[in-house]
Structures are given as C-alpha cells and as structure tokens.
PDB file of C-alpha atoms in Angstrom:
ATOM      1  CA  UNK A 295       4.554-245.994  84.937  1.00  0.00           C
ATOM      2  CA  UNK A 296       4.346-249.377  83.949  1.00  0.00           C
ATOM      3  CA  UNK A 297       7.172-252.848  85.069  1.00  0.00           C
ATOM      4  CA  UNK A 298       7.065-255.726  82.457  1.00  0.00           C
ATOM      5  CA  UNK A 299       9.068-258.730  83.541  1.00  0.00           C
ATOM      6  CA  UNK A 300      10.943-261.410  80.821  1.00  0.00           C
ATOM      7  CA  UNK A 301      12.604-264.606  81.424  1.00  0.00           C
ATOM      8  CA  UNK A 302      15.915-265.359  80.490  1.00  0.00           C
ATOM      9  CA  UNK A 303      14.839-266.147  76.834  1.00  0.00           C
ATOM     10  CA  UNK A 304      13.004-262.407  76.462  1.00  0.00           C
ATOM     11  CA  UNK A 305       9.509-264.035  76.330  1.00  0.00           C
ATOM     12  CA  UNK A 306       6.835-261.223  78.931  1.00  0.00           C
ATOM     13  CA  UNK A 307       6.634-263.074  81.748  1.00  0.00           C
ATOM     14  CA  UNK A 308       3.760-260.611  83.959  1.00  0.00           C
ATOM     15  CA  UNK A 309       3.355-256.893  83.746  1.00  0.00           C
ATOM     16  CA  UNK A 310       3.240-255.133  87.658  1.00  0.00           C
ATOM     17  CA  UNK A 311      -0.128-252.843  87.692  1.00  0.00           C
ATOM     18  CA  UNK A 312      -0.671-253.107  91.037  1.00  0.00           C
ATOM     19  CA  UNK A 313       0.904-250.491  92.413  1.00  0.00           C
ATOM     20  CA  UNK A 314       0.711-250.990  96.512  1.00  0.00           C
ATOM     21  CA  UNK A 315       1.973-254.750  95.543  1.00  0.00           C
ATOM     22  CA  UNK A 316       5.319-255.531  97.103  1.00  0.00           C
ATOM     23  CA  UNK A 317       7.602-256.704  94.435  1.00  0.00           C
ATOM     24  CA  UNK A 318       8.286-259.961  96.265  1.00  0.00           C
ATOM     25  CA  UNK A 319       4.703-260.836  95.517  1.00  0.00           C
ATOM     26  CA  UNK A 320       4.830-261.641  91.399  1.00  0.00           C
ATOM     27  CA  UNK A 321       6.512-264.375  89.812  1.00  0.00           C
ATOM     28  CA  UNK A 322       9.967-262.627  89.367  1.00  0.00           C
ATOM     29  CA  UNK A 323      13.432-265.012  89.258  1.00  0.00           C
ATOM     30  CA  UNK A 324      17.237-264.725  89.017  1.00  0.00           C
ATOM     31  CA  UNK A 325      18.191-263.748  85.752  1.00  0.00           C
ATOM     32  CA  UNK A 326      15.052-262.211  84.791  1.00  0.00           C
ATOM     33  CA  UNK A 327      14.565-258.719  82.921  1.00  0.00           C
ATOM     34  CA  UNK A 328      12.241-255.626  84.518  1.00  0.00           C
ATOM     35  CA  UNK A 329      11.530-253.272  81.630  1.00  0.00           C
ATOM     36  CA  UNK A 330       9.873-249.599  82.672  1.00  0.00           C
ATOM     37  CA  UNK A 331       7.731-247.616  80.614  1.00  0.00           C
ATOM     38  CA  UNK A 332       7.557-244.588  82.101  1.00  0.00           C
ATOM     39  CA  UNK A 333       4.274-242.699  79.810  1.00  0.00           C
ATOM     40  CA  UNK A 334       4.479-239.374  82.311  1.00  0.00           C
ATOM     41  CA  UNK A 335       5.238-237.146  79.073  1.00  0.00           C
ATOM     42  CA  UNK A 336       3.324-238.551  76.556  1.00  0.00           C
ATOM     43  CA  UNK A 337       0.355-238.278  79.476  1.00  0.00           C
ATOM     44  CA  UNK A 338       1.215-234.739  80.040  1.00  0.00           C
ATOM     45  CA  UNK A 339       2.480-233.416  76.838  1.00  0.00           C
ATOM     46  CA  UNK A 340       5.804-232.136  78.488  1.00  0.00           C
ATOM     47  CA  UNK A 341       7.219-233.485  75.377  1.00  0.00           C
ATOM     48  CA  UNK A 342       5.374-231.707  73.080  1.00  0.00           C
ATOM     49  CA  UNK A 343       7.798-228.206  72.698  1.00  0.00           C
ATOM     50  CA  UNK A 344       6.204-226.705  69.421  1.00  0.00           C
ATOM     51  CA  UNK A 345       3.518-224.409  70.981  1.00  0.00           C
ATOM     52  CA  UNK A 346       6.091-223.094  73.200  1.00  0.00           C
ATOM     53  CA  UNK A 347       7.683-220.115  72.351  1.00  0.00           C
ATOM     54  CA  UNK A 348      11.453-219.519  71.619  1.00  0.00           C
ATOM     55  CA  UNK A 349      14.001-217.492  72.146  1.00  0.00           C
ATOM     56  CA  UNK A 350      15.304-215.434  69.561  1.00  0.00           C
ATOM     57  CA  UNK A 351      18.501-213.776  68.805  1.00  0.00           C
ATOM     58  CA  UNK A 352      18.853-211.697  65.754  1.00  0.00           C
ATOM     59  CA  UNK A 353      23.075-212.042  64.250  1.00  0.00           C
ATOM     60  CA  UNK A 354      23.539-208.068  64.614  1.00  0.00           C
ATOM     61  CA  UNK A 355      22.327-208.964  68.656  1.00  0.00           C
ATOM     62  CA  UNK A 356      24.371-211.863  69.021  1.00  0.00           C
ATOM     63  CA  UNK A 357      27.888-210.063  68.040  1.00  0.00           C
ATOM     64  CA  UNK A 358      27.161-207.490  70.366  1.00  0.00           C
ATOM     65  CA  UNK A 359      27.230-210.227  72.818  1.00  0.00           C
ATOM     66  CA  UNK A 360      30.750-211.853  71.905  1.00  0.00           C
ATOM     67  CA  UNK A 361      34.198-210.108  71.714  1.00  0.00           C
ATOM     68  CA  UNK A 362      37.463-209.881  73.903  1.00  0.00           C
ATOM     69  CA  UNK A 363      37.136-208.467  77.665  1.00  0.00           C
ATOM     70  CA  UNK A 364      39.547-206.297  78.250  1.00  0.00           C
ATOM     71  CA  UNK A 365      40.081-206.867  82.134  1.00  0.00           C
ATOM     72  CA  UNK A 366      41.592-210.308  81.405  1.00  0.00           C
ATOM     73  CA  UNK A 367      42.716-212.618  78.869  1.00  0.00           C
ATOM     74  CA  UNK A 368      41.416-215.293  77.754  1.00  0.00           C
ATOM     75  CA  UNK A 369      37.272-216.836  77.458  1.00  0.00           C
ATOM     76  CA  UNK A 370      35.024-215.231  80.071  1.00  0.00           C
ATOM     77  CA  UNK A 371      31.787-215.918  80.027  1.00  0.00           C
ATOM     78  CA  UNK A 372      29.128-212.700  81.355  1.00  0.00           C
ATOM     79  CA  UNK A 373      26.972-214.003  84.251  1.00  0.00           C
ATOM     80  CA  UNK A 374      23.504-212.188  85.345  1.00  0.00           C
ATOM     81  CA  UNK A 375      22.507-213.894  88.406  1.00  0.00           C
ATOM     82  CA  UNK A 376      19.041-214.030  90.027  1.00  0.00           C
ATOM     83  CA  UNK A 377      20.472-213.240  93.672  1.00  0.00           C
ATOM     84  CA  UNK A 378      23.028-210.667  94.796  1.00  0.00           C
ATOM     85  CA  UNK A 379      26.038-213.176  94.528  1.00  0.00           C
ATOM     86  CA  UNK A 380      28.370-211.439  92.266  1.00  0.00           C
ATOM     87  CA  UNK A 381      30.909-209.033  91.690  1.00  0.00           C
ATOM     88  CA  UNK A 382      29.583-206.382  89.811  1.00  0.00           C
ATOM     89  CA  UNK A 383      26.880-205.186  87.812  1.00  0.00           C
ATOM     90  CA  UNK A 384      27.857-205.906  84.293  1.00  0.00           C
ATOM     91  CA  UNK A 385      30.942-203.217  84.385  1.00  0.00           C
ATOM     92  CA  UNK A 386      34.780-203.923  85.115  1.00  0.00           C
ATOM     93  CA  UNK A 387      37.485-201.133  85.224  1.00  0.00           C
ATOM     94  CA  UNK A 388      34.461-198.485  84.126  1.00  0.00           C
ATOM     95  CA  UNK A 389      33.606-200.922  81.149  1.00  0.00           C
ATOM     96  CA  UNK A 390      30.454-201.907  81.017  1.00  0.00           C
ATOM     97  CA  UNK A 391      30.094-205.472  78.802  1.00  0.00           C
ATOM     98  CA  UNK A 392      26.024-206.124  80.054  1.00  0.00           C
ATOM     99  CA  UNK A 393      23.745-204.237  82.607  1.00  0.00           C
ATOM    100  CA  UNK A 394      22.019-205.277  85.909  1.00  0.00           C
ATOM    101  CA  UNK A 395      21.954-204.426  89.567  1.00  0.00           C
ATOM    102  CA  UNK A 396      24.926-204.274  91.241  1.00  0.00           C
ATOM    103  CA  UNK A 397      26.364-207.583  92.592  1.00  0.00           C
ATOM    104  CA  UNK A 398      24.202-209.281  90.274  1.00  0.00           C
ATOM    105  CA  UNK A 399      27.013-209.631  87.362  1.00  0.00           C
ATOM    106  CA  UNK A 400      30.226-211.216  87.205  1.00  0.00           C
ATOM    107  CA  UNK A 401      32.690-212.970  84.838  1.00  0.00           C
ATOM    108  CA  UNK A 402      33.831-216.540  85.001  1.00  0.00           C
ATOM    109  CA  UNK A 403      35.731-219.516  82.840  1.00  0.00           C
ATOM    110  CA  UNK A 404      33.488-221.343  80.834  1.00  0.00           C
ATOM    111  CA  UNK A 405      34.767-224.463  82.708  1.00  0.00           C
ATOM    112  CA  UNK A 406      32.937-223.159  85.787  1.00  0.00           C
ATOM    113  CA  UNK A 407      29.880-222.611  83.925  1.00  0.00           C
ATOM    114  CA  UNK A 408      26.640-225.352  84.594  1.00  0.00           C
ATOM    115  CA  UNK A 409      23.135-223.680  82.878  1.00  0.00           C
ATOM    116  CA  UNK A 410      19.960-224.068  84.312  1.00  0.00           C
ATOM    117  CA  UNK A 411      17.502-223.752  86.684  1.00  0.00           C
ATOM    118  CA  UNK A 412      18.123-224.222  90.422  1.00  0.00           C
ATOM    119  CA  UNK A 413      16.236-223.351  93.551  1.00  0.00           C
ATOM    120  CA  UNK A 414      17.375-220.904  96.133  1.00  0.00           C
ATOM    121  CA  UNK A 415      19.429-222.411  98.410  1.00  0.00           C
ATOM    122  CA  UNK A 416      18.253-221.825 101.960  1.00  0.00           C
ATOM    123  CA  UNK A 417      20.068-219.826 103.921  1.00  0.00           C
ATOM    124  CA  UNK A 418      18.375-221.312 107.117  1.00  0.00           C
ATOM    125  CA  UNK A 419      20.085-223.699 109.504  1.00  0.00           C
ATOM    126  CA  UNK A 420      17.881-226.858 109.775  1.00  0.00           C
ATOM    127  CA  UNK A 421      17.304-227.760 113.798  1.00  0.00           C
ATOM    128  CA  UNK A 422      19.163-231.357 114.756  1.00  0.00           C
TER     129      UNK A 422
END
C-alpha cells in the first residue's frame, strides 16, 4: 500500500513509505488530500481470473433447475447448506426438487437470500 498527500490545489505534496511512521510526523495540513494505492492484487495476481476455471451450466441443466414448487406459491429459492441447519433434504410433501443429506436443504424467499462464503460460526461461548 502506498499514501500520497496533495495540497489544496492537487499539486503531490509527500508520499508516506515509511510504514512504522506515525502520521503526525509528515508535512500533512487542513484541507489536504491522502490518496491510497492499494497494489495487493496486481502484487498477487488475485485479479487475474482467466486461468481459473468456471462453472458451467449446460440450458437442458439449467431448466431442470427452475420451475414452480408445488408446496407453496410464489419464488422459492432451493438452499444446500454446508451444516445441518435446514429443513429437509431437498424433498417437501414426498417431492423431491434437489438431493442432499437430510437437514441440509430447505426453501426460502429470494429476499432472504445473501451468496457467499462465510465461516462457521462458533458454537463456543467465549470466557468474560
């Protein structure tokens, strides 16, 4: 990472490489401008996606994966989860719309859906 400082009228004032200086310690005013350059992914190629491999869906796939549920109106979106937090396992009423372990599937809104990766929440109480 890399600070560059400007004066009121945009002209580079310093540049802050020293990273165990305190910030108090350079030439930095009111009304002055600290621009970051943060160079982590261009250091690390976490930028660079093309050598990673995708995920592919063929269209006869991805209709089998869309359609009415029959347990509810409405959009419901089919959830696999990585821990034993849900309802079923893919089925509902003896219709199965996906497969996995039981209480591992479940249905829910699309509203109350967030994608991604999380950690495992701990389950632990921390000591006070």
């Amino acid at each position: 990472m890399q600070i560059e400082v400007y004066d009121k009228e945009n002209k580079l004032v310093c540049k802050l490489t020293d990273d165990m200086a305190l910030l108090g310690s350079y030439p930095i005013d009111d009304g002055m401008r600290m621009h970051v350059v943060d160079n982590f992914l261009i250091q690390h190629a976490l930028g660079d996606t093309a050598s990673v491999e995708k995920f592919t869906l063929s269209e006869e796939e991805y209709s089998k994966k869309s359609g009415q549920v029959e347990f509810a109106a409405g959009w419901w979106i089919g959830i696999k989860y990585d821990e034993p937090l849900g309802k079923n396992d893919g089925s509902v009423s003896g219709k199965r719309y996906f497969s996995c372990q039981p209480k591992y599937g479940g249905f829910v809104k699309p509203a109350h859906v967030t994608v991604g990766e999380f950690p495992e929440e701990s389950t632990e109480f921390d000591e006070m």
